[in-house]
Amino acid sequence: METRWATVDGVTLELPADSTVNELRDALYKPDDAVLVAVTGDLVSVVHDEDRRLSELVAGCAETYYFRRQAGPARNDVLAAPELEDVLAASSDDREEAETTFQRPGIDH
């Protein structure tokens, strides 16, 4: 099984390259209602399709992941981003896409 190194909630771990959000959540004992927020360079991605392999998504290229609950604390500028709040507030039933991606806060082009 191919693996890669990534940081999850501040801890550097070796992760299976083809894992899903559900598999990561179970393996890392994260709450069932926590969404996966992935940081890839200047992009932030929130994964909605928790059964799709991360390797099929922008989130699969991330160096850093956070599991964030709806009412969870904003531990950094990514988790405090208004765009993230908007994504979390939207109904998951209205989504057709597997993930929502937006520009990382604090990055100017």
PDB file of C-alpha atoms in Angstrom:
ATOM      1  CA  MET A   1       0.000   0.000   0.000  1.00  0.00           C
ATOM      2  CA  GLU A   2       1.362   3.396  -0.996  1.00  0.00           C
ATOM      3  CA  THR A   3       1.592   5.947   1.810  1.00  0.00           C
ATOM      4  CA  ARG A   4       2.522   9.603   2.192  1.00  0.00           C
ATOM      5  CA  TRP A   5       3.309  11.971   5.042  1.00  0.00           C
ATOM      6  CA  ALA A   6       0.852  14.682   6.065  1.00  0.00           C
ATOM      7  CA  THR A   7      -0.013  16.720   9.140  1.00  0.00           C
ATOM      8  CA  VAL A   8      -3.426  16.038  10.679  1.00  0.00           C
ATOM      9  CA  ASP A   9      -4.562  18.410  13.434  1.00  0.00           C
ATOM     10  CA  GLY A  10      -0.944  19.316  14.174  1.00  0.00           C
ATOM     11  CA  VAL A  11       0.485  15.785  14.197  1.00  0.00           C
ATOM     12  CA  THR A  12       2.642  14.456  11.328  1.00  0.00           C
ATOM     13  CA  LEU A  13       1.467  11.011  10.269  1.00  0.00           C
ATOM     14  CA  GLU A  14       2.013   8.504   7.507  1.00  0.00           C
ATOM     15  CA  LEU A  15      -1.325   8.110   5.710  1.00  0.00           C
ATOM     16  CA  PRO A  16      -2.511   5.644   3.075  1.00  0.00           C
ATOM     17  CA  ALA A  17      -2.518   7.498  -0.266  1.00  0.00           C
ATOM     18  CA  ASP A  18      -5.918   6.108  -1.277  1.00  0.00           C
ATOM     19  CA  SER A  19      -7.823   6.598   1.990  1.00  0.00           C
ATOM     20  CA  THR A  20     -11.265   8.171   2.329  1.00  0.00           C
ATOM     21  CA  VAL A  21     -12.448  10.724   4.882  1.00  0.00           C
ATOM     22  CA  ASN A  22     -14.433   8.025   6.666  1.00  0.00           C
ATOM     23  CA  GLU A  23     -11.383   5.766   6.884  1.00  0.00           C
ATOM     24  CA  LEU A  24      -9.198   8.577   8.256  1.00  0.00           C
ATOM     25  CA  ARG A  25     -11.860   9.640  10.738  1.00  0.00           C
ATOM     26  CA  ASP A  26     -12.230   6.080  12.046  1.00  0.00           C
ATOM     27  CA  ALA A  27      -8.469   5.414  12.201  1.00  0.00           C
ATOM     28  CA  LEU A  28      -7.794   8.695  14.037  1.00  0.00           C
ATOM     29  CA  TYR A  29     -10.830   8.467  16.364  1.00  0.00           C
ATOM     30  CA  LYS A  30     -12.330  11.761  15.183  1.00  0.00           C
ATOM     31  CA  PRO A  31     -15.993  12.642  15.849  1.00  0.00           C
ATOM     32  CA  ASP A  32     -18.525  11.480  13.244  1.00  0.00           C
ATOM     33  CA  ASP A  33     -19.737  15.048  12.653  1.00  0.00           C
ATOM     34  CA  ALA A  34     -16.265  16.478  11.927  1.00  0.00           C
ATOM     35  CA  VAL A  35     -15.591  17.526   8.319  1.00  0.00           C
ATOM     36  CA  LEU A  36     -12.192  17.216   6.676  1.00  0.00           C
ATOM     37  CA  VAL A  37     -10.524  20.507   5.753  1.00  0.00           C
ATOM     38  CA  ALA A  38      -7.450  20.107   3.538  1.00  0.00           C
ATOM     39  CA  VAL A  39      -4.763  22.737   2.899  1.00  0.00           C
ATOM     40  CA  THR A  40      -2.854  22.423  -0.366  1.00  0.00           C
ATOM     41  CA  GLY A  41      -0.477  25.320  -1.020  1.00  0.00           C
ATOM     42  CA  ASP A  42      -2.747  28.329  -1.565  1.00  0.00           C
ATOM     43  CA  LEU A  43      -5.996  26.320  -1.645  1.00  0.00           C
ATOM     44  CA  VAL A  44      -8.342  25.096   1.064  1.00  0.00           C
ATOM     45  CA  SER A  45     -10.671  22.219   0.296  1.00  0.00           C
ATOM     46  CA  VAL A  46     -13.633  20.908   2.291  1.00  0.00           C
ATOM     47  CA  VAL A  47     -14.507  17.315   1.394  1.00  0.00           C
ATOM     48  CA  HIS A  48     -18.220  16.485   1.097  1.00  0.00           C
ATOM     49  CA  ASP A  49     -18.056  13.002  -0.443  1.00  0.00           C
ATOM     50  CA  GLU A  50     -16.625  11.112   2.495  1.00  0.00           C
ATOM     51  CA  ASP A  51     -16.548   7.779   0.651  1.00  0.00           C
ATOM     52  CA  ARG A  52     -14.495   8.977  -2.336  1.00  0.00           C
ATOM     53  CA  ARG A  53     -10.750   8.331  -2.286  1.00  0.00           C
ATOM     54  CA  LEU A  54      -8.826  11.495  -1.403  1.00  0.00           C
ATOM     55  CA  SER A  55      -6.422  10.697  -4.246  1.00  0.00           C
ATOM     56  CA  GLU A  56      -9.284  11.554  -6.652  1.00  0.00           C
ATOM     57  CA  LEU A  57      -9.716  15.058  -5.175  1.00  0.00           C
ATOM     58  CA  VAL A  58      -7.732  18.262  -4.744  1.00  0.00           C
ATOM     59  CA  ALA A  59      -7.732  17.364  -1.039  1.00  0.00           C
ATOM     60  CA  GLY A  60      -5.595  14.326  -1.837  1.00  0.00           C
ATOM     61  CA  CYS A  61      -2.635  16.625  -2.572  1.00  0.00           C
ATOM     62  CA  ALA A  62      -2.810  18.366   0.800  1.00  0.00           C
ATOM     63  CA  GLU A  63       0.114  18.666   3.161  1.00  0.00           C
ATOM     64  CA  THR A  64      -2.110  19.584   6.100  1.00  0.00           C
ATOM     65  CA  TYR A  65      -5.528  18.363   7.225  1.00  0.00           C
ATOM     66  CA  TYR A  66      -7.880  19.465   9.972  1.00  0.00           C
ATOM     67  CA  PHE A  67     -11.002  17.774  11.238  1.00  0.00           C
ATOM     68  CA  ARG A  68     -13.441  20.583  12.056  1.00  0.00           C
ATOM     69  CA  ARG A  69     -16.788  20.361  13.817  1.00  0.00           C
ATOM     70  CA  GLN A  70     -19.574  22.829  13.020  1.00  0.00           C
ATOM     71  CA  ALA A  71     -19.270  24.624  16.364  1.00  0.00           C
ATOM     72  CA  GLY A  72     -15.571  23.883  16.776  1.00  0.00           C
ATOM     73  CA  PRO A  73     -13.031  26.564  17.664  1.00  0.00           C
ATOM     74  CA  ALA A  74     -11.151  28.496  14.987  1.00  0.00           C
ATOM     75  CA  ARG A  75      -7.644  27.302  15.856  1.00  0.00           C
ATOM     76  CA  ASN A  76      -5.915  29.191  13.031  1.00  0.00           C
ATOM     77  CA  ASP A  77      -6.562  31.505  10.061  1.00  0.00           C
ATOM     78  CA  VAL A  78      -7.716  28.633   7.835  1.00  0.00           C
ATOM     79  CA  LEU A  79     -10.301  27.384  10.319  1.00  0.00           C
ATOM     80  CA  ALA A  80     -11.429  30.983  10.990  1.00  0.00           C
ATOM     81  CA  ALA A  81     -11.956  31.820   7.304  1.00  0.00           C
ATOM     82  CA  PRO A  82     -15.419  33.217   6.477  1.00  0.00           C
ATOM     83  CA  GLU A  83     -15.464  31.008   3.349  1.00  0.00           C
ATOM     84  CA  LEU A  84     -15.137  27.937   5.565  1.00  0.00           C
ATOM     85  CA  GLU A  85     -18.019  29.100   7.733  1.00  0.00           C
ATOM     86  CA  ASP A  86     -20.146  29.551   4.591  1.00  0.00           C
ATOM     87  CA  VAL A  87     -19.303  26.040   3.375  1.00  0.00           C
ATOM     88  CA  LEU A  88     -20.062  24.501   6.768  1.00  0.00           C
ATOM     89  CA  ALA A  89     -23.351  26.407   7.052  1.00  0.00           C
ATOM     90  CA  ALA A  90     -24.641  25.187   3.668  1.00  0.00           C
ATOM     91  CA  SER A  91     -26.792  22.084   3.660  1.00  0.00           C
ATOM     92  CA  SER A  92     -24.931  18.966   2.593  1.00  0.00           C
ATOM     93  CA  ASP A  93     -28.115  17.803   0.824  1.00  0.00           C
ATOM     94  CA  ASP A  94     -27.759  20.670  -1.682  1.00  0.00           C
ATOM     95  CA  ARG A  95     -24.267  19.644  -2.807  1.00  0.00           C
ATOM     96  CA  GLU A  96     -23.496  17.775  -5.970  1.00  0.00           C
ATOM     97  CA  GLU A  97     -19.726  18.254  -5.901  1.00  0.00           C
ATOM     98  CA  ALA A  98     -17.353  16.036  -3.935  1.00  0.00           C
ATOM     99  CA  GLU A  99     -15.489  18.996  -2.429  1.00  0.00           C
ATOM    100  CA  THR A 100     -15.548  22.775  -2.185  1.00  0.00           C
ATOM    101  CA  THR A 101     -12.283  24.611  -2.782  1.00  0.00           C
ATOM    102  CA  PHE A 102     -11.387  28.238  -2.068  1.00  0.00           C
ATOM    103  CA  GLN A 103      -8.272  30.398  -1.807  1.00  0.00           C
ATOM    104  CA  ARG A 104      -6.362  30.105   1.449  1.00  0.00           C
ATOM    105  CA  PRO A 105      -6.785  33.146   3.713  1.00  0.00           C
ATOM    106  CA  GLY A 106      -3.807  35.492   3.844  1.00  0.00           C
ATOM    107  CA  ILE A 107      -2.491  34.553   0.389  1.00  0.00           C
ATOM    108  CA  ASP A 108      -2.456  37.477  -2.060  1.00  0.00           C
ATOM    109  CA  HIS A 109      -1.838  36.994  -5.752  1.00  0.00           C
TER     110      HIS A 109
END
